[in-house]
Coordinates of C-alpha atoms and ligand atoms in Angstrom, one line a residue:
M1 CA -36.7 0.0 4.9
K2 CA -35.9 -1.9 1.8
Y3 CA -32.4 -3.1 2.5
W4 CA -32.7 -4.1 6.1
Q5 CA -32.9 -7.7 5.1
E6 CA -34.1 -8.8 8.4
E7 CA -34.9 -12.4 7.7
L8 CA -31.4 -13.0 6.3
E9 CA -29.5 -10.8 8.6
T10 CA -31.0 -12.1 11.8
M11 CA -31.5 -15.7 10.7
P12 CA -30.9 -18.1 13.6
R13 CA -27.5 -19.7 13.3
K14 CA -28.8 -23.2 12.8
K15 CA -30.9 -22.1 9.8
L16 CA -28.0 -20.1 8.5
K17 CA -25.8 -23.2 8.6
E18 CA -28.5 -25.1 6.6
L19 CA -28.5 -22.4 4.0
Q20 CA -24.7 -22.5 3.9
N21 CA -24.7 -26.3 3.6
E22 CA -27.0 -26.2 0.6
R23 CA -25.1 -23.4 -1.1
L24 CA -21.7 -24.9 -0.5
V25 CA -22.7 -28.2 -2.0
W26 CA -24.1 -26.3 -5.1
Q27 CA -20.9 -24.3 -5.4
V28 CA -18.4 -27.2 -5.1
K29 CA -20.3 -29.2 -7.7
R30 CA -20.4 -26.4 -10.3
M31 CA -16.8 -25.4 -9.7
Y32 CA -15.7 -29.0 -10.1
E33 CA -17.5 -29.0 -13.5
N34 CA -16.3 -25.6 -14.7
V35 CA -13.0 -24.6 -13.1
E36 CA -10.1 -26.8 -14.3
L37 CA -7.7 -25.8 -11.5
F38 CA -10.2 -26.6 -8.8
R39 CA -11.0 -30.0 -10.4
Q40 CA -7.3 -30.8 -10.5
R41 CA -6.8 -29.9 -6.8
M42 CA -9.8 -32.0 -5.8
D43 CA -8.5 -34.9 -7.8
E44 CA -5.1 -34.6 -6.2
K45 CA -6.8 -35.0 -2.8
G46 CA -8.9 -37.9 -4.1
L47 CA -12.1 -35.8 -3.4
K48 CA -15.3 -35.9 -5.4
P49 CA -18.0 -33.2 -5.1
E50 CA -20.3 -35.7 -3.4
D51 CA -17.8 -36.0 -0.5
I52 CA -18.7 -32.5 0.5
K53 CA -22.0 -32.5 2.3
G54 CA -21.8 -29.2 4.0
V55 CA -19.8 -26.7 6.1
D56 CA -18.5 -29.4 8.4
D57 CA -16.6 -30.8 5.4
L58 CA -15.1 -27.4 4.4
H59 CA -11.7 -28.2 6.0
K60 CA -11.2 -31.0 3.5
L61 CA -11.3 -28.8 0.5
P62 CA -8.1 -27.4 -1.1
F63 CA -7.0 -23.8 -0.5
S64 CA -6.8 -21.2 -3.2
Y65 CA -4.2 -18.4 -3.4
K66 CA -3.5 -15.1 -5.0
K67 CA -0.9 -16.7 -7.1
D68 CA -3.6 -18.8 -8.8
L69 CA -5.2 -15.6 -10.1
R70 CA -1.8 -14.5 -11.5
D71 CA -1.2 -17.9 -13.1
Y72 CA -4.6 -18.1 -14.7
Y73 CA -4.7 -14.4 -15.7
P74 CA -7.0 -13.0 -16.9
Y75 CA -10.1 -15.2 -17.1
G76 CA -8.8 -18.7 -16.5
L77 CA -10.6 -19.2 -13.2
F78 CA -14.0 -17.9 -14.2
A79 CA -16.8 -20.5 -13.8
V80 CA -19.2 -19.2 -16.5
P81 CA -18.7 -18.4 -20.2
M82 CA -17.5 -14.8 -20.9
K83 CA -20.8 -13.9 -22.5
D84 CA -22.3 -14.1 -19.0
I85 CA -19.6 -11.9 -17.4
R86 CA -21.1 -8.4 -17.2
R87 CA -18.3 -6.5 -15.6
V88 CA -14.7 -7.0 -14.6
H89 CA -12.6 -5.3 -12.0
A90 CA -8.9 -5.5 -11.2
S91 CA -6.5 -5.0 -8.4
S92 CA -2.9 -4.3 -8.8
G93 CA -1.7 -4.7 -5.2
T94 CA 1.9 -3.7 -4.4
T95 CA 3.6 -6.6 -6.1
G96 CA 3.3 -8.4 -9.3
K97 CA 0.9 -8.0 -12.2
Q98 CA -2.8 -7.1 -11.7
I99 CA -5.4 -9.7 -11.0
V100 CA -8.8 -9.7 -12.7
V101 CA -12.2 -10.6 -11.3
G102 CA -15.6 -11.0 -13.0
Y103 CA -19.2 -10.7 -12.1
T104 CA -22.4 -12.0 -13.6
D105 CA -25.7 -9.9 -13.5
G106 CA -26.6 -11.9 -10.4
D107 CA -23.2 -11.3 -8.8
L108 CA -23.5 -7.5 -9.3
D109 CA -27.0 -7.6 -7.8
R110 CA -25.8 -9.5 -4.7
W111 CA -22.8 -7.2 -4.3
A112 CA -25.0 -4.1 -4.4
N113 CA -27.2 -5.8 -1.9
C114 CA -24.3 -6.4 0.5
F115 CA -23.2 -2.8 0.3
A116 CA -26.8 -1.6 0.7
R117 CA -26.9 -3.6 3.9
M118 CA -23.8 -1.8 5.1
L119 CA -25.5 1.6 4.4
V120 CA -28.5 0.5 6.4
A121 CA -26.2 -0.6 9.2
V122 CA -24.7 2.9 9.4
G123 CA -28.1 4.4 9.6
A124 CA -28.6 5.5 6.0
D125 CA -31.8 5.4 4.0
E126 CA -33.4 6.6 0.7
N127 CA -33.1 10.2 2.0
D128 CA -29.3 10.2 2.1
F129 CA -26.7 11.6 -0.2
V130 CA -23.9 9.0 -0.6
H131 CA -20.6 10.7 -1.5
V132 CA -18.6 8.0 -3.4
G133 CA -15.0 9.1 -2.9
Y134 CA -13.5 5.7 -3.6
G135 CA -11.9 5.5 -7.1
L136 CA -14.5 4.6 -9.8
G137 CA -12.6 2.4 -12.2
L138 CA -11.1 -1.0 -12.1
F139 CA -10.7 -0.7 -8.3
T140 CA -13.8 -2.2 -6.7
G141 CA -14.3 0.5 -4.1
G142 CA -16.0 3.1 -6.3
F143 CA -18.5 1.0 -8.2
G144 CA -19.2 -1.1 -5.1
A145 CA -20.3 1.9 -3.1
H146 CA -22.1 3.5 -6.0
D147 CA -24.2 0.4 -6.8
G148 CA -24.9 -0.1 -3.1
A149 CA -26.2 3.5 -2.8
V150 CA -28.4 3.2 -5.9
K151 CA -29.7 -0.2 -4.6
L152 CA -30.6 1.4 -1.3
G153 CA -32.6 4.1 -3.1
A154 CA -30.3 6.9 -1.8
T155 CA -28.8 9.6 -4.0
A156 CA -25.4 8.6 -5.2
I157 CA -22.7 11.2 -5.8
P158 CA -20.1 9.3 -7.9
I159 CA -17.3 11.9 -7.6
S160 CA -14.5 9.2 -7.5
A161 CA -11.2 9.8 -5.7
G162 CA -8.9 12.9 -5.9
N163 CA -9.2 16.6 -6.4
T164 CA -9.6 17.5 -2.8
Q165 CA -10.9 21.0 -3.3
R166 CA -13.7 19.8 -5.6
Q167 CA -14.6 17.0 -3.1
I168 CA -15.1 19.6 -0.3
Q169 CA -17.1 22.0 -2.5
T170 CA -19.3 19.1 -3.7
M171 CA -19.9 17.8 -0.2
I172 CA -21.0 21.3 0.8
D173 CA -23.1 22.1 -2.3
F174 CA -24.7 18.8 -2.8
G175 CA -25.3 18.1 0.9
S176 CA -23.4 14.8 1.2
T177 CA -24.5 12.9 4.3
V178 CA -22.6 9.7 4.0
L179 CA -18.9 9.8 3.0
C180 CA -17.2 6.7 1.4
C181 CA -13.4 6.8 0.9
T182 CA -10.3 5.4 2.4
P183 CA -9.6 6.3 6.0
S184 CA -6.3 7.9 5.1
Y185 CA -8.0 10.1 2.6
A186 CA -10.8 10.9 5.1
M187 CA -8.1 12.2 7.5
Y188 CA -6.7 14.4 4.8
L189 CA -10.1 15.7 3.8
G190 CA -10.7 16.4 7.5
E191 CA -7.4 18.3 7.9
T192 CA -8.0 20.4 4.8
I193 CA -11.7 21.2 5.8
N194 CA -10.6 22.3 9.3
E195 CA -7.8 24.5 7.9
Q196 CA -10.3 26.2 5.7
G197 CA -12.8 26.6 8.5
L198 CA -15.5 24.8 6.5
K199 CA -16.5 22.1 9.0
D200 CA -19.7 23.9 10.0
Q201 CA -21.0 23.7 6.4
L202 CA -20.8 19.9 6.2
K203 CA -23.9 17.8 6.6
L204 CA -22.0 14.5 7.0
K205 CA -23.4 12.0 9.5
A206 CA -21.6 8.8 8.7
G207 CA -18.4 7.6 7.0
V208 CA -17.9 4.2 5.4
F209 CA -14.1 3.8 5.5
G210 CA -12.0 0.8 4.4
A211 CA -9.7 -0.7 1.9
E212 CA -6.7 -0.4 4.2
P213 CA -6.0 -1.0 7.9
W214 CA -6.7 1.8 10.3
T215 CA -6.8 2.2 14.1
E216 CA -9.3 3.2 16.8
E217 CA -7.3 6.3 17.4
M218 CA -7.6 7.2 13.8
R219 CA -11.3 6.7 14.0
H220 CA -11.6 9.2 16.8
Q221 CA -9.6 11.8 14.9
I222 CA -11.6 11.4 11.7
E223 CA -14.9 11.6 13.7
E224 CA -13.6 14.8 15.3
K225 CA -12.4 16.4 12.1
L226 CA -15.4 15.6 10.0
G227 CA -18.2 15.6 12.6
L228 CA -19.5 12.2 11.6
K229 CA -19.6 8.6 13.0
A230 CA -16.8 6.6 11.2
Y231 CA -17.6 2.9 10.4
D232 CA -15.2 0.2 9.2
I233 CA -15.9 -1.7 6.0
Y234 CA -13.9 -4.6 4.7
G235 CA -13.6 -6.4 1.5
L236 CA -11.3 -7.6 -1.2
S237 CA -11.6 -7.8 -5.0
E238 CA -11.1 -11.6 -5.1
I239 CA -14.1 -12.2 -2.9
M240 CA -16.3 -9.4 -4.1
G241 CA -15.0 -5.9 -3.3
P242 CA -16.2 -3.7 -0.4
G243 CA -19.0 -5.0 1.7
V244 CA -17.8 -8.6 2.5
S245 CA -18.1 -7.4 6.1
C246 CA -18.9 -4.2 7.9
E247 CA -19.7 -2.7 11.2
C248 CA -23.1 -2.1 12.6
E249 CA -24.2 0.7 14.9
Y250 CA -22.5 -1.0 17.9
Q251 CA -19.1 -0.9 16.2
C252 CA -17.7 -4.0 17.9
G253 CA -16.5 -6.0 14.9
M254 CA -17.6 -6.3 11.3
H255 CA -20.4 -8.7 10.4
V256 CA -19.4 -11.0 7.6
W257 CA -22.4 -11.7 5.3
E258 CA -22.4 -15.4 5.9
D259 CA -25.3 -16.1 3.6
H260 CA -22.7 -15.3 0.8
F261 CA -19.3 -15.9 2.4
I262 CA -18.0 -18.6 4.8
P263 CA -15.0 -17.3 6.8
E264 CA -12.4 -19.5 8.6
I265 CA -9.3 -18.6 10.6
I266 CA -6.3 -20.8 10.0
D267 CA -2.7 -21.0 11.1
P268 CA -0.9 -19.4 8.2
D269 CA 2.1 -21.8 8.6
T270 CA 0.3 -25.2 9.0
G271 CA -3.1 -24.4 7.3
E272 CA -4.9 -25.9 10.3
V273 CA -8.3 -24.3 11.2
L274 CA -7.9 -22.5 14.6
P275 CA -10.3 -22.6 17.5
E276 CA -12.9 -19.9 17.7
G277 CA -11.6 -16.5 18.9
E278 CA -7.9 -17.2 18.0
Q279 CA -6.1 -14.9 15.7
G280 CA -4.8 -16.2 12.4
E281 CA -5.2 -15.9 8.6
L282 CA -8.6 -15.2 7.3
V283 CA -9.9 -17.6 4.6
F284 CA -13.1 -17.2 2.6
T285 CA -15.3 -19.4 0.5
T286 CA -17.9 -17.7 -1.7
I287 CA -21.1 -19.7 -1.8
T288 CA -23.3 -17.5 -4.1
K289 CA -20.7 -16.1 -6.5
E290 CA -21.4 -17.3 -10.1
G291 CA -18.8 -15.6 -12.3
F292 CA -15.6 -15.9 -10.3
P293 CA -16.2 -18.1 -7.2
L294 CA -13.4 -19.1 -4.8
I295 CA -13.1 -22.0 -2.3
R296 CA -11.0 -21.4 0.8
Y297 CA -9.2 -18.4 -0.5
R298 CA -6.2 -17.3 1.6
T299 CA -6.7 -13.6 2.1
R300 CA -3.4 -13.1 4.0
D301 CA -5.3 -10.8 6.3
I302 CA -4.8 -11.5 10.0
C303 CA -7.7 -11.3 12.3
S304 CA -10.1 -13.3 14.5
L305 CA -13.8 -14.2 14.5
N306 CA -16.4 -13.7 17.2
Y307 CA -19.6 -15.8 17.1
A308 CA -21.2 -14.2 20.2
P309 CA -24.6 -12.6 19.6
C310 CA -24.4 -8.9 18.8
K311 CA -26.6 -6.3 20.4
C312 CA -27.9 -5.2 17.0
G313 CA -29.7 -8.5 16.5
R314 CA -27.7 -9.6 13.4
T315 CA -26.6 -13.2 13.8
H316 CA -23.7 -13.1 11.3
V317 CA -20.3 -13.6 12.8
R318 CA -18.1 -10.6 13.5
M319 CA -14.4 -10.3 12.4
N320 CA -12.2 -7.9 14.2
K321 CA -10.2 -5.2 12.4
P322 CA -7.5 -6.9 10.4
Q323 CA -4.2 -6.5 12.3
G324 CA -2.2 -6.4 9.1
R325 CA -1.4 -8.8 6.3
T326 CA 1.0 -11.7 6.4
D327 CA 2.6 -10.2 3.4
D328 CA 2.5 -6.6 4.8
M329 CA 4.5 -7.7 7.6
L330 CA 8.1 -6.4 7.5
I331 CA 10.9 -8.4 8.9
I332 CA 13.5 -6.0 10.1
R333 CA 16.6 -7.4 11.7
G334 CA 14.6 -10.6 12.3
V335 CA 11.7 -8.9 14.1
N336 CA 8.1 -8.9 12.7
V337 CA 6.8 -5.3 12.3
F338 CA 3.3 -4.3 11.1
P339 CA 2.8 -0.7 10.0
S340 CA -0.4 -0.6 12.1
Q341 CA 1.7 -1.0 15.3
I342 CA 3.6 2.1 14.4
E343 CA 0.5 4.1 13.7
E344 CA -0.9 3.2 17.1
V345 CA 2.1 4.5 18.8
L346 CA 2.1 7.7 16.9
L347 CA -1.6 8.4 17.6
K348 CA -0.9 7.9 21.4
V349 CA 1.8 10.6 21.3
G350 CA -0.9 13.2 20.9
G351 CA -1.1 16.6 19.3
D352 CA 2.6 17.2 18.5
V353 CA 2.6 14.7 15.6
T354 CA 0.2 13.5 13.0
P355 CA -0.5 9.9 12.0
N356 CA 1.1 10.7 8.6
Y357 CA 4.2 8.6 8.5
Q358 CA 6.4 6.6 6.2
I359 CA 8.6 3.7 7.0
I360 CA 11.8 3.4 5.0
V361 CA 13.7 0.2 5.3
D362 CA 17.0 -0.4 3.6
R363 CA 20.1 -2.5 4.0
E364 CA 23.6 -1.2 4.7
N365 CA 26.7 -3.3 5.5
N366 CA 24.4 -6.4 5.7
T367 CA 22.3 -4.8 8.4
D368 CA 18.7 -3.5 8.0
T369 CA 18.2 0.2 8.5
F370 CA 14.8 1.3 9.8
L371 CA 13.7 4.9 9.5
V372 CA 10.3 6.3 10.4
N373 CA 9.5 9.8 9.1
V374 CA 6.6 11.4 11.0
E375 CA 4.9 14.7 10.2
M376 CA 4.8 17.1 13.1
S377 CA 1.6 19.0 13.6
E378 CA 1.1 22.6 12.3
E379 CA 1.0 23.8 16.0
M380 CA 4.3 22.3 16.7
F381 CA 5.8 23.6 13.5
S382 CA 4.7 27.1 14.4
D383 CA 5.8 26.8 18.1
G384 CA 9.4 26.4 17.0
I385 CA 11.5 23.4 16.9
K386 CA 12.7 23.2 20.5
K387 CA 10.8 20.1 21.4
I388 CA 11.7 18.1 18.3
E389 CA 14.5 16.1 19.9
A390 CA 12.5 15.2 23.0
I391 CA 9.5 14.0 20.9
E392 CA 11.7 12.0 18.5
K393 CA 13.2 10.3 21.6
T394 CA 9.8 9.6 23.1
I395 CA 8.5 8.0 19.9
T396 CA 11.7 6.0 19.5
E397 CA 11.3 4.7 23.1
N398 CA 7.6 3.9 22.6
L399 CA 8.3 2.1 19.4
R400 CA 11.2 0.1 21.0
S401 CA 8.9 -1.2 23.7
T402 CA 6.1 -2.0 21.2
L403 CA 8.1 -3.6 18.5
G404 CA 11.2 -4.9 20.3
I405 CA 13.5 -2.9 18.0
A406 CA 14.1 0.8 17.8
P407 CA 13.9 2.7 14.5
K408 CA 15.5 6.0 13.8
V409 CA 12.6 8.5 14.1
R410 CA 12.7 11.8 12.2
L411 CA 10.1 14.5 12.6
V412 CA 9.4 16.2 9.2
N413 CA 7.5 19.3 8.2
P414 CA 3.7 19.2 8.0
K415 CA 2.3 18.1 4.7
S416 CA 5.8 16.9 3.5
I417 CA 4.8 13.2 3.1
E418 CA 2.9 12.7 -0.1
R419 CA -0.9 12.2 0.4
S420 CA -2.8 9.4 -1.4
E421 CA -6.3 9.6 -2.7
G422 CA -6.6 5.9 -2.4
K423 CA -4.7 3.5 -0.2
A424 CA -1.9 5.2 1.7
K425 CA 1.6 4.1 0.8
R426 CA 3.2 3.7 4.2
V427 CA 6.2 1.5 3.5
I428 CA 9.2 1.9 1.2
D429 CA 11.2 -1.2 1.4
K430 CA 14.3 -0.4 -0.6
R431 CA 15.7 -3.9 0.1
K432 CA 13.3 -5.3 -2.4
L433 CA 14.3 -2.8 -5.1
K434 CA 18.0 -3.8 -5.2
Ligands
LIG1 O1 -9.8 -2.7 -0.9 C1 -12.0 -3.4 -1.4 C2 -12.5 -2.3 -0.6 C3 -12.9 -1.1 -1.1 C4 -12.8 -2.6 0.8 C5 -13.4 -0.1 -0.3 C6 -13.4 -1.6 1.6 C7 -13.7 -0.4 1.0 P1 -8.5 -4.7 -2.7 O2 -8.0 -3.6 -3.4 O3 -8.6 -6.0 -3.4 O4 -10.0 -4.5 -2.3 O5 -7.7 -4.9 -1.3 C8 -8.1 -5.8 -0.4 O6 -7.3 -4.5 1.4 O7 -7.2 -8.0 1.7 C9 -7.1 -6.1 3.1 O8 -5.7 -6.4 3.3 C10 -7.2 -4.6 2.9 N1 -8.5 -4.1 3.5 C11 -9.7 -3.9 2.9 N2 -10.6 -3.4 3.8 C12 -9.9 -3.3 5.0 C13 -10.3 -2.8 6.3 C14 -10.5 -3.5 -1.5 N3 -11.5 -2.3 6.6 C15 -7.2 -5.8 0.8 N4 -9.3 -2.9 7.2 C16 -7.7 -6.7 1.9 C17 -8.1 -3.4 7.0 C18 -8.6 -3.7 4.8 N5 -7.7 -3.8 5.8

């Protein structure tokens, strides 16, 4: 197996740390020489590259932020001349202008490598057909998965996102065995395939789903609907794209490829590094990236790290599913609300409702209004509407006890909430639009 990089993936932690030390020292030195903003921030702290001798000195280094990418848009933070940048990608996010990231030949190779490791971890090899349903374009999802599949030696099917009917037909005709797309789109594909009675014609065995938060309950539903094993993959454009971390066959956290990225968990308010196992903001340092490296990048994703050995033999630390983002967090009537908490409640309600929901927050008479629209299932819709009130009440009560505040819950008709081919749009915060 070509991309089971055993020596790197199961490297004893002491040796891994030595490798990180060496790479961090190299990265800090070249960034100090080539990236003006980094040099300025080091100077402000009175730090010289030679003060950084390894990972134990990481906490001394300055943080970097998404705002930096906007301020130095488009290429101001690149560490190599543009002639060495082979490809750019961009991410628009929900606020502000897009950010741009760049890759050298070496970066593209390492990225493909990280994704190929993921494919190996989910049991794929050169005999597999990898259905790339992430958007192929400036979004990193499509090209990341595509290059990973090619690197592995599998057969890539670069269909990109959208056109559900064509996705399904292609999966059946081309014999797709590994599906890569967002979990919300996988749910939608699953719903449509089951409605059309086509599940038996699929050959899918594994799904590589990420780019947005999703819950364990959603995993079970996707697995059931598509007849595959669903794996979580995490990444962000600023650090590389998909494949910064991913699950192995034991599905108990996502291994961060620590030979390329050093993760830390910090208190988002004070910036202090938190003790092992505590939940906080995830921060990454890229130690092999050439084109667009980042030191101590504040991801805004909230999670924790687990350094305990994994049954799979990989020694690289595991991060748990991000619980949301510090900037995804809604503050409604003073209470912190994460969309993923709502999804978890809905999935526990069972068959009468689906996890397709939309949160609408507004402000009337100086008070926040909080509405959750939830699609009822087809069965419930055809059974008649007698249960609606009771179910709305149950969901409201469950949300009240989970969140500490009660939204107005409204059951809406099946398929009435717009589907996304990429990341689902769960929140409409009208307070920001005014
Ligand atoms: O979403 C890269 C990606 C593509 C990852 C395909 C996985 C699969 P961005 O568009 O820059 O990059 O968005 C990055 O998405 O900071 C997280 O908030 C969120 N995110 C990504 N993967 C997961 C995941 C891609 N597995 C932002 N679980 C990140 C939860 C995720 N959130």
